[in-house]
PDB file of C-alpha atoms in Angstrom:
ATOM      1  CA  UNK A  29      81.308  84.789  93.178  1.00 88.00           C
ATOM      2  CA  UNK A  30      84.516  85.261  91.164  1.00 90.00           C
ATOM      3  CA  UNK A  31      84.069  89.039  91.409  1.00 89.00           C
ATOM      4  CA  UNK A  32      83.838  88.759  95.206  1.00 93.00           C
ATOM      5  CA  UNK A  33      86.907  86.511  95.462  1.00 95.00           C
ATOM      6  CA  UNK A  34      88.908  88.876  93.240  1.00 94.00           C
ATOM      7  CA  UNK A  35      87.728  91.839  95.297  1.00 96.00           C
ATOM      8  CA  UNK A  36      88.801  90.201  98.578  1.00 97.00           C
ATOM      9  CA  UNK A  37      92.260  89.388  97.203  1.00 97.00           C
ATOM     10  CA  UNK A  38      92.725  92.905  95.796  1.00 97.00           C
ATOM     11  CA  UNK A  39      91.525  94.434  99.086  1.00 97.00           C
ATOM     12  CA  UNK A  40      94.018  92.345 101.072  1.00 97.00           C
ATOM     13  CA  UNK A  41      96.888  93.360  98.811  1.00 96.00           C
ATOM     14  CA  UNK A  42      95.816  97.018  98.842  1.00 97.00           C
ATOM     15  CA  UNK A  43      95.534  97.238 102.620  1.00 97.00           C
ATOM     16  CA  UNK A  44      98.898  95.569 103.154  1.00 96.00           C
ATOM     17  CA  UNK A  45     100.733  97.635 100.545  1.00 95.00           C
ATOM     18  CA  UNK A  46      99.117 100.960 101.463  1.00 96.00           C
ATOM     19  CA  UNK A  47     100.112 100.202 105.063  1.00 95.00           C
ATOM     20  CA  UNK A  48     103.744  99.908 104.001  1.00 93.00           C
ATOM     21  CA  UNK A  49     103.936  96.145 104.339  1.00 94.00           C
ATOM     22  CA  UNK A  50     104.391  93.287 101.946  1.00 91.00           C
ATOM     23  CA  UNK A  51     101.883  90.475 101.461  1.00 93.00           C
ATOM     24  CA  UNK A  52     102.550  87.199 103.229  1.00 89.00           C
ATOM     25  CA  UNK A  53     103.361  84.542 100.665  1.00 87.00           C
ATOM     26  CA  UNK A  54     104.232  81.593 102.854  1.00 80.00           C
ATOM     27  CA  UNK A  55     107.039  79.320 101.681  1.00 81.00           C
ATOM     28  CA  UNK A  56     106.901  80.674  98.113  1.00 77.00           C
ATOM     29  CA  UNK A  57     108.583  84.039  98.946  1.00 81.00           C
ATOM     30  CA  UNK A  58     107.773  85.698  95.620  1.00 91.00           C
ATOM     31  CA  UNK A  59     105.221  88.151  97.002  1.00 92.00           C
ATOM     32  CA  UNK A  60     107.835  90.192  98.831  1.00 92.00           C
ATOM     33  CA  UNK A  61     109.979  90.555  95.724  1.00 93.00           C
ATOM     34  CA  UNK A  62     107.035  91.561  93.536  1.00 95.00           C
ATOM     35  CA  UNK A  63     105.668  94.001  96.135  1.00 94.00           C
ATOM     36  CA  UNK A  64     109.058  95.693  96.503  1.00 93.00           C
ATOM     37  CA  UNK A  65     109.585  96.055  92.757  1.00 95.00           C
ATOM     38  CA  UNK A  66     109.093  99.334  90.935  1.00 95.00           C
ATOM     39  CA  UNK A  67     106.250  97.682  89.015  1.00 95.00           C
ATOM     40  CA  UNK A  68     104.089  97.215  92.114  1.00 95.00           C
ATOM     41  CA  UNK A  69     102.836 100.810  91.968  1.00 95.00           C
ATOM     42  CA  UNK A  70     101.246 102.869  89.210  1.00 95.00           C
ATOM     43  CA  UNK A  71     101.496 106.497  90.165  1.00 94.00           C
ATOM     44  CA  UNK A  72     100.628 107.025  93.831  1.00 94.00           C
ATOM     45  CA  UNK A  73      98.796 103.712  94.272  1.00 96.00           C
ATOM     46  CA  UNK A  74      99.705 100.031  94.391  1.00 96.00           C
ATOM     47  CA  UNK A  75      98.485  98.004  91.410  1.00 95.00           C
ATOM     48  CA  UNK A  76      96.117  96.194  93.775  1.00 96.00           C
ATOM     49  CA  UNK A  77      94.085  99.392  94.314  1.00 97.00           C
ATOM     50  CA  UNK A  78      93.267  99.389  90.611  1.00 96.00           C
ATOM     51  CA  UNK A  79      92.270  95.740  91.047  1.00 95.00           C
ATOM     52  CA  UNK A  80      89.853  96.764  93.802  1.00 97.00           C
ATOM     53  CA  UNK A  81      88.330  99.405  91.536  1.00 97.00           C
ATOM     54  CA  UNK A  82      88.043  96.981  88.613  1.00 96.00           C
ATOM     55  CA  UNK A  83      86.548  94.262  90.813  1.00 96.00           C
ATOM     56  CA  UNK A  84      83.983  96.662  92.281  1.00 97.00           C
ATOM     57  CA  UNK A  85      82.959  97.803  88.812  1.00 96.00           C
ATOM     58  CA  UNK A  86      82.734  94.232  87.491  1.00 95.00           C
ATOM     59  CA  UNK A  87      80.738  93.111  90.542  1.00 95.00           C
ATOM     60  CA  UNK A  88      78.352  96.060  90.164  1.00 96.00           C
ATOM     61  CA  UNK A  89      77.902  95.366  86.448  1.00 95.00           C
ATOM     62  CA  UNK A  90      77.288  91.663  87.074  1.00 92.00           C
ATOM     63  CA  UNK A  91      74.655  92.324  89.739  1.00 95.00           C
ATOM     64  CA  UNK A  92      72.980  95.008  87.640  1.00 96.00           C
ATOM     65  CA  UNK A  93      72.943  92.732  84.585  1.00 92.00           C
ATOM     66  CA  UNK A  94      71.484  89.818  86.574  1.00 91.00           C
ATOM     67  CA  UNK A  95      68.726  92.070  87.928  1.00 96.00           C
ATOM     68  CA  UNK A  96      67.862  93.864  84.687  1.00 95.00           C
ATOM     69  CA  UNK A  97      69.048  91.569  81.867  1.00 89.00           C
ATOM     70  CA  UNK A  98      70.242  94.764  80.137  1.00 92.00           C
ATOM     71  CA  UNK A  99      72.600  93.604  77.351  1.00 88.00           C
ATOM     72  CA  UNK A 100      74.663  96.804  77.553  1.00 90.00           C
ATOM     73  CA  UNK A 101      75.699  95.877  81.099  1.00 92.00           C
ATOM     74  CA  UNK A 102      76.848  92.477  79.859  1.00 88.00           C
ATOM     75  CA  UNK A 103      78.781  94.178  77.047  1.00 88.00           C
ATOM     76  CA  UNK A 104      80.492  96.465  79.555  1.00 93.00           C
ATOM     77  CA  UNK A 105      81.375  93.582  81.879  1.00 91.00           C
ATOM     78  CA  UNK A 106      82.794  91.586  78.980  1.00 88.00           C
ATOM     79  CA  UNK A 107      84.810  94.529  77.639  1.00 92.00           C
ATOM     80  CA  UNK A 108      86.225  95.581  81.009  1.00 94.00           C
ATOM     81  CA  UNK A 109      87.135  92.026  81.941  1.00 93.00           C
ATOM     82  CA  UNK A 110      88.925  91.701  78.585  1.00 94.00           C
ATOM     83  CA  UNK A 111      90.919  94.868  79.357  1.00 95.00           C
ATOM     84  CA  UNK A 112      91.694  93.404  82.786  1.00 94.00           C
ATOM     85  CA  UNK A 113      92.975  90.186  81.207  1.00 95.00           C
ATOM     86  CA  UNK A 114      95.253  92.178  78.896  1.00 96.00           C
ATOM     87  CA  UNK A 115      96.739  93.984  81.903  1.00 94.00           C
ATOM     88  CA  UNK A 116      97.007  90.688  83.757  1.00 94.00           C
ATOM     89  CA  UNK A 117      99.045  89.146  80.936  1.00 95.00           C
ATOM     90  CA  UNK A 118     101.316  92.204  81.105  1.00 96.00           C
ATOM     91  CA  UNK A 119     101.749  91.891  84.890  1.00 95.00           C
ATOM     92  CA  UNK A 120     102.363  88.130  84.727  1.00 94.00           C
ATOM     93  CA  UNK A 121     104.955  88.716  82.010  1.00 96.00           C
ATOM     94  CA  UNK A 122     106.673  91.299  84.222  1.00 96.00           C
ATOM     95  CA  UNK A 123     106.728  88.881  87.146  1.00 96.00           C
ATOM     96  CA  UNK A 124     108.116  85.996  85.130  1.00 94.00           C
ATOM     97  CA  UNK A 125     110.626  87.747  82.877  1.00 97.00           C
ATOM     98  CA  UNK A 126     111.547  91.053  84.517  1.00 97.00           C
ATOM     99  CA  UNK A 127     111.069  90.679  88.269  1.00 96.00           C
ATOM    100  CA  UNK A 128     111.893  86.938  88.249  1.00 96.00           C
ATOM    101  CA  UNK A 129     109.446  86.268  91.061  1.00 94.00           C
ATOM    102  CA  UNK A 130     105.783  85.355  91.227  1.00 93.00           C
ATOM    103  CA  UNK A 131     103.326  86.662  93.791  1.00 94.00           C
ATOM    104  CA  UNK A 132     100.797  83.926  94.528  1.00 94.00           C
ATOM    105  CA  UNK A 133      98.177  86.513  95.583  1.00 95.00           C
ATOM    106  CA  UNK A 134      98.627  88.456  92.343  1.00 94.00           C
ATOM    107  CA  UNK A 135      98.435  85.233  90.357  1.00 94.00           C
ATOM    108  CA  UNK A 136      95.260  84.146  92.154  1.00 95.00           C
ATOM    109  CA  UNK A 137      93.712  87.542  91.461  1.00 96.00           C
ATOM    110  CA  UNK A 138      94.721  87.177  87.818  1.00 94.00           C
ATOM    111  CA  UNK A 139      93.173  83.715  87.700  1.00 95.00           C
ATOM    112  CA  UNK A 140      89.864  85.095  88.995  1.00 95.00           C
ATOM    113  CA  UNK A 141      90.076  87.836  86.377  1.00 94.00           C
ATOM    114  CA  UNK A 142      90.687  85.351  83.564  1.00 94.00           C
ATOM    115  CA  UNK A 143      87.837  83.151  84.790  1.00 94.00           C
ATOM    116  CA  UNK A 144      85.534  86.198  85.030  1.00 91.00           C
ATOM    117  CA  UNK A 145      86.393  87.039  81.451  1.00 91.00           C
ATOM    118  CA  UNK A 146      85.741  83.474  80.265  1.00 93.00           C
ATOM    119  CA  UNK A 147      82.387  83.307  82.052  1.00 91.00           C
ATOM    120  CA  UNK A 148      81.389  86.693  80.628  1.00 87.00           C
ATOM    121  CA  UNK A 149      82.536  85.626  77.160  1.00 87.00           C
ATOM    122  CA  UNK A 150      80.483  82.416  77.243  1.00 90.00           C
ATOM    123  CA  UNK A 151      77.382  84.301  78.398  1.00 87.00           C
ATOM    124  CA  UNK A 152      78.079  87.079  75.903  1.00 81.00           C
ATOM    125  CA  UNK A 153      78.357  84.610  73.009  1.00 84.00           C
ATOM    126  CA  UNK A 154      75.326  82.562  74.115  1.00 83.00           C
ATOM    127  CA  UNK A 155      73.259  85.725  74.283  1.00 78.00           C
ATOM    128  CA  UNK A 156      74.170  86.531  70.688  1.00 74.00           C
ATOM    129  CA  UNK A 157      75.995  89.746  71.578  1.00 63.00           C
ATOM    130  CA  UNK A 158      78.701  89.185  68.957  1.00 62.00           C
ATOM    131  CA  UNK A 159      76.185  89.058  66.137  1.00 61.00           C
ATOM    132  CA  UNK A 160      74.387  92.083  67.646  1.00 60.00           C
ATOM    133  CA  UNK A 161      77.668  94.029  67.625  1.00 59.00           C
ATOM    134  CA  UNK A 162      78.450  93.068  64.023  1.00 58.00           C
ATOM    135  CA  UNK A 163      75.140  94.428  62.693  1.00 57.00           C
TER     136      UNK A 163
END
């Protein structure tokens, strides 16, 4: 479910930004500032497009793992969600200390990413994957 929520948020941001607009942020007004910053794009694409790609991969891995119980799929989901959390910390740091504005949509996406990582970590640890990796 968290993968789907993250995907929907990233899709919304991607569609809006690729269309030349800025996400609606309501009374908070930080989304416009973040979306107009030079940090909102990596190369030719908005950061949200990479969020869509990551969310699709994580969703696919989660479904495949649930269906097959293949531990490698769980390992991949855990590792990719950890990489996503590292990038999320970077983007939140940029918003808070460089851009001086916070996009609520970006923050919600980041929250889903952190929660996905925590869920994957708990499952990963309960399944004994850490000890399997240390052997």
